[in-house]
Amino acid sequence: MESTHGHKFGLTPYACLYIDASWADCMYAVASSLRPNTNHEHNIKQLCALWNSQQSQPQQVIPCLSVRTGLDLFFRVKRYPLGSEIIMSAINIPDMVRIIEHHGLKVVPCDINLETLAPKLDMLETLISVNTVAIVIAHIYGRVSNIDGLVEIAKKHNLVVIEDNAEVFCGLKYLGHPKADMSLYSFGVIKPITAFGGAMVRVNDPKLYQDMHNLYQQYSIQEHAVYLKKVMKYVAVKSLLNSSSAMYVAVPLARYYKFDYKEAFVNKLRGFPGDLIVKIRQRPSAALLHTMHRRLKNFDEAAFQTNTSKGMYVSERLPSAVEHIGMKTDIRNYWLFPVVVHEPEQVIKELNKLGVEAYRGATQLNLVYPTQQPNRCPSPPPASQNAPGQEFADNHPHEAHYLIDHVIYLPVHKHVPQYYLDQICLAVEVALRRVAAKPFPKIVVIDGKTVVLHNGEMKVKSKL
């Protein structure tokens, strides 16, 4: 690799993503898939009992194939009038938006605060209309935001609160806001303590729970062969992503042949390619239920805290030019390690040159755009078409948009040794200095005129 001021940078053989499962967990999932796909009610009772084992008040929970399944099931039961509005915190995965719009409902994004990652309450109030029926709040990156104010506003307007906790499972002690109407937890392939799929859906209202449960019983059970195929695919990915030795060989080869292994692997980890709605309307196989039970039963608090400790260690040592996300949340864990930088694409290139496998596309999280409708803020053009300072509609999620445009992911997690964490911190500092020194043209708007800043010179372009 490269040498800077006497320090030689070698390859940091760790990816931003890793699969949080041991080889024993993988073999258990495979073995479970080879047994009969039976005893579902018994398996579900065992799983629900374990889920409630540390709760003073038992929760009503439905083990689902995925978080997407739970959200779709909720809307199938509620049967909201067509055109009803769902306010969503402005960052989520596209599939959640697709499910809402599949039911003829309209998505209205609400901006978030980058320090708390919670929706802005003043904006939330302005977005509520006579057509609003629910609020979906996504806790992202392992951070749990304080949503007491959001819940209070929702109850004042008689709105349902849905917590998307797909990225924030941190053990059986904390299982969602007690006043949320529904909380969704994921055990998908890149989530903490993955079961290679599956979700737990907590429903507070007894009647809603019973209606969802009754409808869910009509779904077919996913075949063991489908689950086994997924597990085997993920095991193949794990053999590279979780192995520093394999990364030492694979990364240089991928670069030599100009093969984007990150994009290839991320595509393999997508949950439901193809016909989303058909695929999510299934119940989990016995093998998936068994694997979820094993992962929850064997949850290792110490290993989980190691991940958090390493994230905090790097956060405290990165240069000040790096902007951190969600530092004022109620619970701050690290599912992925996101940071915000200027010129993210250039920073990624420099980090890769220095041997750090930073990446921008490590997750499907993206900006939530509104369903097109009268009197709502329009979808803005792509970021590349917008000069800084250009005005959007009043309700455009500016901070969420800024985050998505500038976020990068660093390979910081529990498997990365201390030596490499220090290497990453130093490499980020060097990369930022290099990017700052390069003559990248920057476009800004000053007094209504488009101005190009290039190599310290200012050129004014006509707006005509």
CSV table of C-alpha atoms in Angstrom, one decimal:
chain,number,residue,atom,x,y,z
A,1,MET,CA,0.0,0.0,0.0
A,2,GLU,CA,1.2,3.6,0.5
A,3,SER,CA,3.6,5.4,2.9
A,4,THR,CA,2.9,8.8,4.4
A,5,HIS,CA,5.4,10.7,6.6
A,6,GLY,CA,7.2,7.5,7.4
A,7,HIS,CA,4.1,5.5,8.1
A,8,LYS,CA,3.4,2.6,5.7
A,9,PHE,CA,-0.3,1.8,5.3
A,10,GLY,CA,-1.0,-1.9,4.7
A,11,LEU,CA,-4.3,-3.5,3.9
A,12,THR,CA,-6.9,-3.4,6.7
A,13,PRO,CA,-8.4,-6.8,6.0
A,14,TYR,CA,-11.9,-6.2,7.3
A,15,ALA,CA,-15.1,-5.1,5.5
A,16,CYS,CA,-17.7,-2.7,6.7
A,17,LEU,CA,-20.3,-5.5,6.8
A,18,TYR,CA,-19.8,-8.8,8.6
A,19,ILE,CA,-22.2,-11.7,9.4
A,20,ASP,CA,-22.8,-11.8,13.1
A,21,ALA,CA,-22.9,-15.6,13.5
A,22,SER,CA,-20.4,-18.3,14.5
A,23,TRP,CA,-19.7,-21.4,12.4
A,24,ALA,CA,-21.6,-23.3,15.0
A,25,ASP,CA,-24.6,-21.1,14.4
A,26,CYS,CA,-24.3,-21.7,10.6
A,27,MET,CA,-24.1,-25.4,11.1
A,28,TYR,CA,-27.1,-25.4,13.4
A,29,ALA,CA,-29.2,-23.5,10.8
A,30,VAL,CA,-28.2,-26.0,8.2
A,31,ALA,CA,-28.9,-29.0,10.4
A,32,SER,CA,-32.3,-27.6,11.4
A,33,SER,CA,-33.2,-27.3,7.7
A,34,LEU,CA,-32.6,-31.0,7.2
A,35,ARG,CA,-35.2,-31.9,9.9
A,36,PRO,CA,-39.0,-32.1,9.3
A,37,ASN,CA,-40.7,-28.8,9.0
A,38,THR,CA,-43.2,-29.5,11.8
A,39,ASN,CA,-44.3,-28.5,15.4
A,40,HIS,CA,-44.8,-24.9,14.5
A,41,GLU,CA,-47.1,-24.0,17.4
A,42,HIS,CA,-44.7,-25.5,19.9
A,43,ASN,CA,-41.7,-23.7,18.3
A,44,ILE,CA,-43.6,-20.4,18.4
A,45,LYS,CA,-44.6,-20.8,22.0
A,46,GLN,CA,-41.0,-21.5,23.0
A,47,LEU,CA,-39.7,-18.5,21.1
A,48,CYS,CA,-42.3,-16.1,22.5
A,49,ALA,CA,-41.7,-17.4,26.0
A,50,LEU,CA,-38.0,-16.7,25.6
A,51,TRP,CA,-38.7,-13.3,24.2
A,52,ASN,CA,-40.7,-12.4,27.3
A,53,SER,CA,-38.3,-14.0,29.8
A,54,GLN,CA,-36.9,-10.7,31.0
A,55,GLN,CA,-40.1,-8.6,30.8
A,56,SER,CA,-42.2,-7.8,33.8
A,57,GLN,CA,-45.2,-7.5,31.6
A,58,PRO,CA,-45.4,-10.2,28.8
A,59,GLN,CA,-45.6,-8.8,25.3
A,60,GLN,CA,-47.9,-10.0,22.6
A,61,VAL,CA,-45.5,-11.0,19.8
A,62,ILE,CA,-45.7,-12.7,16.4
A,63,PRO,CA,-42.6,-14.4,15.0
A,64,CYS,CA,-42.6,-13.3,11.3
A,65,LEU,CA,-40.6,-14.1,8.2
A,66,SER,CA,-39.3,-10.5,8.2
A,67,VAL,CA,-40.0,-7.0,9.4
A,68,ARG,CA,-41.5,-6.4,6.0
A,69,THR,CA,-44.0,-9.2,6.7
A,70,GLY,CA,-45.1,-7.6,9.9
A,71,LEU,CA,-45.6,-4.2,8.4
A,72,ASP,CA,-47.6,-5.7,5.5
A,73,LEU,CA,-49.7,-7.8,7.8
A,74,PHE,CA,-50.5,-4.7,9.9
A,75,PHE,CA,-51.8,-2.8,6.9
A,76,ARG,CA,-53.8,-5.8,5.6
A,77,VAL,CA,-55.6,-5.9,8.9
A,78,LYS,CA,-56.2,-2.2,9.4
A,79,ARG,CA,-57.6,-1.6,5.9
A,80,TYR,CA,-57.1,2.2,6.0
A,81,PRO,CA,-59.0,4.2,3.3
A,82,LEU,CA,-57.1,4.6,0.0
A,83,GLY,CA,-55.1,7.8,0.1
A,84,SER,CA,-54.6,7.8,3.9
A,85,GLU,CA,-51.2,9.2,4.9
A,86,ILE,CA,-48.4,7.5,6.8
A,87,ILE,CA,-45.7,9.8,8.2
A,88,MET,CA,-42.3,8.2,8.1
A,89,SER,CA,-39.0,9.3,9.6
A,90,ALA,CA,-37.1,10.3,6.4
A,91,ILE,CA,-34.5,7.5,6.3
A,92,ASN,CA,-35.6,3.9,5.8
A,93,ILE,CA,-35.2,1.1,3.3
A,94,PRO,CA,-37.2,1.4,0.0
A,95,ASP,CA,-39.1,-1.9,0.7
A,96,MET,CA,-40.9,-0.3,3.6
A,97,VAL,CA,-42.1,2.5,1.4
A,98,ARG,CA,-43.1,0.0,-1.3
A,99,ILE,CA,-45.3,-1.9,1.2
A,100,ILE,CA,-47.1,1.2,2.4
A,101,GLU,CA,-47.8,2.4,-1.2
A,102,HIS,CA,-48.8,-1.1,-2.2
A,103,HIS,CA,-51.8,-0.7,0.2
A,104,GLY,CA,-52.8,2.5,-1.6
A,105,LEU,CA,-51.5,4.7,1.2
A,106,LYS,CA,-49.4,7.9,0.8
A,107,VAL,CA,-45.9,8.3,2.4
A,108,VAL,CA,-45.1,11.7,4.0
A,109,PRO,CA,-41.4,11.9,5.1
A,110,CYS,CA,-40.5,13.8,8.2
A,111,ASP,CA,-36.9,15.2,8.6
A,112,ILE,CA,-34.7,13.9,11.4
A,113,ASN,CA,-32.1,15.6,13.7
A,114,LEU,CA,-28.6,14.2,13.0
A,115,GLU,CA,-27.7,14.3,16.6
A,116,THR,CA,-30.7,12.5,18.0
A,117,LEU,CA,-31.9,10.7,14.8
A,118,ALA,CA,-35.4,11.4,16.0
A,119,PRO,CA,-38.0,13.1,13.8
A,120,LYS,CA,-38.2,16.9,14.2
A,121,LEU,CA,-41.3,17.4,16.3
A,122,ASP,CA,-42.1,20.9,15.0
A,123,MET,CA,-42.1,19.6,11.4
A,124,LEU,CA,-44.1,16.5,12.5
A,125,GLU,CA,-46.9,18.7,13.8
A,126,THR,CA,-47.1,20.5,10.5
A,127,LEU,CA,-47.2,17.3,8.5
A,128,ILE,CA,-50.3,15.8,10.3
A,129,SER,CA,-53.4,16.3,8.3
A,130,VAL,CA,-57.0,14.9,8.5
A,131,ASN,CA,-55.7,12.0,6.3
A,132,THR,CA,-52.9,11.0,8.6
A,133,VAL,CA,-53.4,7.6,10.3
A,134,ALA,CA,-50.0,6.4,11.5
A,135,ILE,CA,-46.4,7.4,12.1
A,136,VAL,CA,-43.5,5.0,11.3
A,137,ILE,CA,-40.3,5.8,13.2
A,138,ALA,CA,-37.1,4.0,12.2
A,139,HIS,CA,-34.3,3.7,14.7
A,140,ILE,CA,-31.2,3.5,12.6
A,141,TYR,CA,-27.5,2.5,12.9
A,142,GLY,CA,-28.0,0.8,16.3
A,143,ARG,CA,-29.1,4.0,17.9
A,144,VAL,CA,-32.4,4.2,19.8
A,145,SER,CA,-33.9,7.7,19.8
A,146,ASN,CA,-36.1,9.2,22.5
A,147,ILE,CA,-39.6,9.3,21.0
A,148,ASP,CA,-41.6,10.3,24.1
A,149,GLY,CA,-42.5,13.6,22.4
A,150,LEU,CA,-43.5,11.8,19.2
A,151,VAL,CA,-45.7,9.4,21.0
A,152,GLU,CA,-47.4,12.2,22.9
A,153,ILE,CA,-48.1,14.0,19.6
A,154,ALA,CA,-49.4,10.8,18.1
A,155,LYS,CA,-51.7,10.1,20.9
A,156,LYS,CA,-53.0,13.6,20.9
A,157,HIS,CA,-54.0,13.1,17.2
A,158,ASN,CA,-55.2,9.5,17.7
A,159,LEU,CA,-52.4,8.2,15.4
A,160,VAL,CA,-50.8,4.7,15.5
A,161,VAL,CA,-47.1,4.6,16.3
A,162,ILE,CA,-45.0,1.9,14.6
A,163,GLU,CA,-41.4,1.5,15.7
A,164,ASP,CA,-39.0,0.0,13.1
A,165,ASN,CA,-36.4,-1.4,15.3
A,166,ALA,CA,-34.8,-3.6,12.6
A,167,GLU,CA,-31.3,-2.3,13.4
A,168,VAL,CA,-31.3,-1.8,17.1
A,169,PHE,CA,-31.7,-5.2,18.8
A,170,CYS,CA,-29.4,-5.1,21.9
A,171,GLY,CA,-30.7,-8.0,24.1
A,172,LEU,CA,-33.9,-9.0,25.7
A,173,LYS,CA,-34.0,-6.3,28.4
A,174,TYR,CA,-35.0,-3.5,26.1
A,175,LEU,CA,-37.7,-4.4,23.6
A,176,GLY,CA,-39.1,-1.2,22.3
A,177,HIS,CA,-40.9,1.9,23.6
A,178,PRO,CA,-43.7,0.7,25.9
A,179,LYS,CA,-46.3,3.1,24.3
A,180,ALA,CA,-45.5,2.2,20.7
A,181,ASP,CA,-48.5,0.4,19.1
A,182,MET,CA,-46.2,-2.0,17.2
A,183,SER,CA,-42.5,-2.6,17.4
A,184,LEU,CA,-40.6,-4.6,14.7
A,185,TYR,CA,-37.2,-6.4,15.3
A,186,SER,CA,-35.2,-8.0,12.6
A,187,PHE,CA,-32.8,-10.9,12.6
A,188,GLY,CA,-31.8,-10.6,8.9
A,189,VAL,CA,-28.5,-11.6,7.6
A,190,ILE,CA,-26.5,-8.4,8.4
A,191,LYS,CA,-28.3,-7.6,11.6
A,192,PRO,CA,-27.0,-8.2,15.1
A,193,ILE,CA,-27.3,-11.9,16.2
A,194,THR,CA,-28.6,-12.8,12.8
A,195,ALA,CA,-30.7,-15.9,12.3
A,196,PHE,CA,-30.4,-15.5,8.5
A,197,GLY,CA,-33.9,-14.2,8.5
A,198,GLY,CA,-36.9,-13.8,10.8
A,199,ALA,CA,-38.4,-11.0,12.8
A,200,MET,CA,-40.3,-10.5,16.0
A,201,VAL,CA,-43.4,-8.2,15.9
A,202,ARG,CA,-44.7,-6.8,19.2
A,203,VAL,CA,-48.4,-5.6,19.1
A,204,ASN,CA,-49.8,-3.7,22.1
A,205,ASP,CA,-53.5,-3.8,21.3
A,206,PRO,CA,-55.0,-7.3,22.1
A,207,LYS,CA,-57.6,-7.1,19.3
A,208,LEU,CA,-55.1,-5.9,16.7
A,209,TYR,CA,-52.8,-8.7,17.8
A,210,GLN,CA,-55.5,-11.3,17.5
A,211,ASP,CA,-56.6,-10.1,14.1
A,212,MET,CA,-53.0,-10.1,12.8
A,213,HIS,CA,-52.4,-13.5,14.3
A,214,ASN,CA,-55.6,-15.0,12.7
A,215,LEU,CA,-54.7,-13.6,9.3
A,216,TYR,CA,-51.1,-14.8,9.6
A,217,GLN,CA,-52.3,-18.3,10.3
A,218,GLN,CA,-53.6,-18.4,6.8
A,219,TYR,CA,-50.2,-17.9,5.2
A,220,SER,CA,-48.2,-20.9,3.9
A,221,ILE,CA,-45.0,-21.9,5.7
A,222,GLN,CA,-41.8,-21.3,3.9
A,223,GLU,CA,-40.2,-24.5,2.8
A,224,HIS,CA,-37.0,-25.6,4.5
A,225,ALA,CA,-35.3,-25.8,1.1
A,226,VAL,CA,-35.7,-22.1,0.6
A,227,TYR,CA,-34.3,-21.3,4.0
A,228,LEU,CA,-31.4,-23.7,3.5
A,229,LYS,CA,-30.5,-22.1,0.1
A,230,LYS,CA,-30.3,-18.7,1.8
A,231,VAL,CA,-28.2,-20.0,4.7
A,232,MET,CA,-25.7,-21.6,2.3
A,233,LYS,CA,-25.5,-18.4,0.2
A,234,TYR,CA,-24.8,-16.4,3.4
A,235,VAL,CA,-22.2,-18.9,4.6
A,236,ALA,CA,-20.3,-18.5,1.4
A,237,VAL,CA,-20.3,-14.7,1.9
A,238,LYS,CA,-19.3,-15.1,5.6
A,239,SER,CA,-16.3,-17.2,4.5
A,240,LEU,CA,-14.8,-14.1,2.9
A,241,LEU,CA,-16.2,-11.1,4.9
A,242,ASN,CA,-15.5,-12.6,8.3
A,243,SER,CA,-12.0,-13.9,7.4
A,244,SER,CA,-9.1,-11.5,7.5
A,245,SER,CA,-7.0,-14.2,5.8
A,246,ALA,CA,-9.4,-14.4,2.9
A,247,MET,CA,-9.7,-10.7,2.7
A,248,TYR,CA,-5.9,-10.4,2.4
A,249,VAL,CA,-6.1,-12.4,-0.8
A,250,ALA,CA,-9.5,-11.4,-2.2
A,251,VAL,CA,-9.2,-7.6,-2.0
A,252,PRO,CA,-6.0,-7.2,-4.0
A,253,LEU,CA,-7.3,-9.7,-6.6
A,254,ALA,CA,-10.6,-7.8,-6.9
A,255,ARG,CA,-8.8,-4.6,-7.4
A,256,TYR,CA,-6.5,-6.1,-10.0
A,257,TYR,CA,-9.4,-7.4,-12.0
A,258,LYS,CA,-11.5,-4.3,-11.3
A,259,PHE,CA,-14.2,-6.4,-9.7
A,260,ASP,CA,-16.5,-4.5,-7.2
A,261,TYR,CA,-16.8,-7.3,-4.7
A,262,LYS,CA,-18.6,-5.0,-2.2
A,263,GLU,CA,-21.4,-4.4,-4.6
A,264,ALA,CA,-21.6,-8.0,-5.6
A,265,PHE,CA,-21.8,-9.2,-2.0
A,266,VAL,CA,-24.3,-6.5,-0.9
A,267,ASN,CA,-26.6,-7.6,-3.8
A,268,LYS,CA,-26.3,-11.2,-2.5
A,269,LEU,CA,-27.5,-10.1,0.9
A,270,ARG,CA,-30.7,-8.4,-0.3
A,271,GLY,CA,-33.6,-9.9,1.6
A,272,PHE,CA,-36.3,-10.3,-1.0
A,273,PRO,CA,-35.3,-9.8,-4.6
A,274,GLY,CA,-38.1,-10.1,-7.2
A,275,ASP,CA,-41.8,-10.1,-6.2
A,276,LEU,CA,-41.6,-8.6,-2.7
A,277,ILE,CA,-45.3,-8.9,-1.7
A,278,VAL,CA,-45.6,-12.5,-2.7
A,279,LYS,CA,-42.4,-13.5,-1.0
A,280,ILE,CA,-43.0,-11.8,2.3
A,281,ARG,CA,-46.5,-13.3,2.8
A,282,GLN,CA,-45.2,-16.5,4.3
A,283,ARG,CA,-44.6,-17.9,7.8
A,284,PRO,CA,-41.1,-18.8,8.9
A,285,SER,CA,-40.1,-22.4,8.6
A,286,ALA,CA,-39.4,-24.5,11.7
A,287,ALA,CA,-35.7,-24.3,10.9
A,288,LEU,CA,-35.8,-20.5,11.0
A,289,LEU,CA,-37.8,-20.5,14.3
A,290,HIS,CA,-35.2,-22.9,15.8
A,291,THR,CA,-32.3,-20.7,14.7
A,292,MET,CA,-34.0,-17.6,16.1
A,293,HIS,CA,-34.5,-19.3,19.4
A,294,ARG,CA,-30.9,-20.4,19.6
A,295,ARG,CA,-29.5,-17.0,18.8
A,296,LEU,CA,-31.7,-15.3,21.4
A,297,LYS,CA,-31.0,-17.9,24.0
A,298,ASN,CA,-27.2,-17.6,23.4
A,299,PHE,CA,-27.1,-13.8,23.2
A,300,ASP,CA,-23.6,-12.7,24.4
A,301,GLU,CA,-23.9,-9.4,26.2
A,302,ALA,CA,-20.1,-9.1,26.5
A,303,ALA,CA,-19.5,-9.7,22.8
A,304,PHE,CA,-22.2,-7.1,22.0
A,305,GLN,CA,-20.6,-4.6,24.3
A,306,THR,CA,-17.2,-5.2,22.6
A,307,ASN,CA,-18.7,-4.0,19.4
A,308,THR,CA,-20.0,-0.8,21.1
A,309,SER,CA,-16.7,-0.2,22.9
A,310,LYS,CA,-14.7,-0.4,19.7
A,311,GLY,CA,-17.2,1.9,18.0
A,312,MET,CA,-16.8,4.5,20.8
A,313,TYR,CA,-13.0,4.1,20.7
A,314,VAL,CA,-12.8,5.0,17.0
A,315,SER,CA,-15.4,7.8,17.4
A,316,GLU,CA,-13.2,9.5,20.0
A,317,ARG,CA,-10.1,9.3,17.8
A,318,LEU,CA,-11.3,10.4,14.4
A,319,PRO,CA,-10.3,13.9,13.2
A,320,SER,CA,-12.7,16.8,14.0
A,321,ALA,CA,-13.5,17.2,10.3
A,322,VAL,CA,-15.5,13.9,10.5
A,323,GLU,CA,-19.2,14.5,11.6
A,324,HIS,CA,-20.7,11.8,13.8
A,325,ILE,CA,-24.3,10.7,13.7
A,326,GLY,CA,-26.7,10.0,16.5
A,327,MET,CA,-24.4,11.0,19.4
A,328,LYS,CA,-27.3,12.2,21.5
A,329,THR,CA,-29.6,9.1,21.3
A,330,ASP,CA,-30.9,7.3,24.4
A,331,ILE,CA,-29.1,4.1,23.4
A,332,ARG,CA,-25.9,4.3,21.3
A,333,ASN,CA,-24.8,1.0,19.8
A,334,TYR,CA,-23.0,0.4,16.5
A,335,TRP,CA,-24.8,-1.4,13.8
A,336,LEU,CA,-22.4,-0.4,11.0
A,337,PHE,CA,-20.1,2.5,11.6
A,338,PRO,CA,-21.4,5.6,9.7
A,339,VAL,CA,-19.7,9.0,9.5
A,340,VAL,CA,-20.4,12.1,7.5
A,341,VAL,CA,-17.7,13.7,5.4
A,342,HIS,CA,-17.5,16.3,2.6
A,343,GLU,CA,-16.7,14.9,-0.8
A,344,PRO,CA,-17.6,11.3,0.3
A,345,GLU,CA,-16.7,9.6,-3.1
A,346,GLN,CA,-13.2,11.2,-3.0
A,347,VAL,CA,-12.7,10.2,0.6
A,348,ILE,CA,-13.7,6.6,-0.2
A,349,LYS,CA,-11.2,6.5,-3.1
A,350,GLU,CA,-8.4,7.8,-0.8
A,351,LEU,CA,-9.3,5.4,2.0
A,352,ASN,CA,-9.3,2.5,-0.4
A,353,LYS,CA,-5.8,3.5,-1.6
A,354,LEU,CA,-4.7,3.5,2.0
A,355,GLY,CA,-6.0,0.0,2.5
A,356,VAL,CA,-9.2,0.8,4.3
A,357,GLU,CA,-12.3,-0.9,2.8
A,358,ALA,CA,-14.7,2.0,3.4
A,359,TYR,CA,-17.9,1.9,1.4
A,360,ARG,CA,-21.0,3.9,0.7
A,361,GLY,CA,-23.5,1.2,-0.2
A,362,ALA,CA,-23.2,-1.0,2.8
A,363,THR,CA,-26.9,-0.7,3.6
A,364,GLN,CA,-30.2,-0.2,1.7
A,365,LEU,CA,-31.0,2.8,3.9
A,366,ASN,CA,-32.0,5.7,1.8
A,367,LEU,CA,-34.0,9.0,1.7
A,368,VAL,CA,-37.7,8.5,1.9
A,369,TYR,CA,-39.5,10.5,-0.8
A,370,PRO,CA,-43.1,11.5,-0.5
A,371,THR,CA,-45.8,9.8,-2.6
A,372,GLN,CA,-46.7,12.4,-5.2
A,373,GLN,CA,-49.8,14.3,-4.1
A,374,PRO,CA,-51.2,17.8,-4.1
A,375,ASN,CA,-50.0,20.2,-1.4
A,376,ARG,CA,-47.1,18.1,-0.4
A,377,CYS,CA,-43.4,18.8,-1.0
A,378,PRO,CA,-42.3,17.5,-4.3
A,379,SER,CA,-39.4,15.0,-4.6
A,380,PRO,CA,-36.2,17.1,-5.2
A,381,PRO,CA,-33.9,16.5,-8.1
A,382,PRO,CA,-30.8,14.4,-7.4
A,383,ALA,CA,-28.2,15.9,-5.1
A,384,SER,CA,-25.8,16.4,-8.1
A,385,GLN,CA,-28.3,18.8,-9.6
A,386,ASN,CA,-28.6,20.9,-6.5
A,387,ALA,CA,-26.2,23.6,-5.6
A,388,PRO,CA,-25.7,24.3,-1.9
A,389,GLY,CA,-28.1,26.9,-0.7
A,390,GLN,CA,-30.8,26.1,-3.3
A,391,GLU,CA,-34.2,26.3,-1.8
A,392,PHE,CA,-36.5,23.2,-1.6
A,393,ALA,CA,-40.0,23.1,-0.3
A,394,ASP,CA,-40.4,23.9,3.4
A,395,ASN,CA,-41.1,20.4,4.4
A,396,HIS,CA,-38.2,18.8,2.5
A,397,PRO,CA,-36.1,16.6,4.9
A,398,HIS,CA,-32.9,18.6,4.5
A,399,GLU,CA,-30.9,16.9,7.3
A,400,ALA,CA,-31.8,13.4,6.2
A,401,HIS,CA,-30.9,14.3,2.6
A,402,TYR,CA,-27.6,15.7,3.8
A,403,LEU,CA,-26.9,12.5,5.7
A,404,ILE,CA,-27.6,10.2,2.7
A,405,ASP,CA,-25.5,12.4,0.4
A,406,HIS,CA,-22.5,12.5,2.7
A,407,VAL,CA,-22.4,9.3,4.7
A,408,ILE,CA,-19.6,6.7,4.4
A,409,TYR,CA,-19.2,3.4,6.3
A,410,LEU,CA,-15.9,2.4,8.0
A,411,PRO,CA,-14.9,-1.2,8.8
A,412,VAL,CA,-15.2,-0.8,12.6
A,413,HIS,CA,-16.8,-3.7,14.5
A,414,LYS,CA,-16.0,-6.3,17.2
A,415,HIS,CA,-13.8,-8.5,14.9
A,416,VAL,CA,-11.4,-5.7,14.0
A,417,PRO,CA,-8.2,-5.7,16.3
A,418,GLN,CA,-7.0,-2.6,18.1
A,419,TYR,CA,-4.0,-2.2,15.8
A,420,TYR,CA,-6.3,-1.9,12.7
A,421,LEU,CA,-8.7,0.5,14.5
A,422,ASP,CA,-5.7,2.8,15.0
A,423,GLN,CA,-4.8,2.4,11.3
A,424,ILE,CA,-8.3,3.3,10.3
A,425,CYS,CA,-8.2,6.5,12.4
A,426,LEU,CA,-4.9,7.6,10.9
A,427,ALA,CA,-6.0,6.7,7.4
A,428,VAL,CA,-9.1,8.8,7.7
A,429,GLU,CA,-7.0,11.8,8.8
A,430,VAL,CA,-4.7,11.4,5.8
A,431,ALA,CA,-7.5,10.8,3.4
A,432,LEU,CA,-9.3,14.0,4.5
A,433,ARG,CA,-6.1,16.0,4.1
A,434,ARG,CA,-5.6,14.7,0.6
A,435,VAL,CA,-9.1,15.5,-0.4
A,436,ALA,CA,-8.9,19.0,1.0
A,437,ALA,CA,-5.8,19.6,-1.0
A,438,LYS,CA,-7.2,18.5,-4.3
A,439,PRO,CA,-8.7,21.1,-6.7
A,440,PHE,CA,-12.2,19.7,-6.9
A,441,PRO,CA,-14.6,22.2,-8.4
A,442,LYS,CA,-17.3,23.2,-6.0
A,443,ILE,CA,-20.5,24.9,-7.0
A,444,VAL,CA,-22.2,27.4,-4.7
A,445,VAL,CA,-24.9,30.1,-5.0
A,446,ILE,CA,-23.9,33.6,-3.9
A,447,ASP,CA,-26.4,36.5,-4.2
A,448,GLY,CA,-28.4,34.5,-6.7
A,449,LYS,CA,-25.4,33.7,-8.9
A,450,THR,CA,-24.0,30.3,-9.5
A,451,VAL,CA,-20.3,30.4,-8.5
A,452,VAL,CA,-17.7,27.8,-9.3
A,453,LEU,CA,-14.8,27.5,-6.9
A,454,HIS,CA,-11.8,25.8,-8.5
A,455,ASN,CA,-8.3,25.8,-7.1
A,456,GLY,CA,-8.9,28.9,-5.1
A,457,GLU,CA,-10.3,30.9,-8.1
A,458,MET,CA,-13.9,32.0,-8.5
A,459,LYS,CA,-15.7,32.0,-11.8
A,460,VAL,CA,-19.3,33.4,-12.1
A,461,LYS,CA,-21.6,31.6,-14.5
A,462,SER,CA,-24.6,33.2,-15.9
A,463,LYS,CA,-27.9,31.8,-14.8
A,464,LEU,CA,-29.3,32.4,-18.3
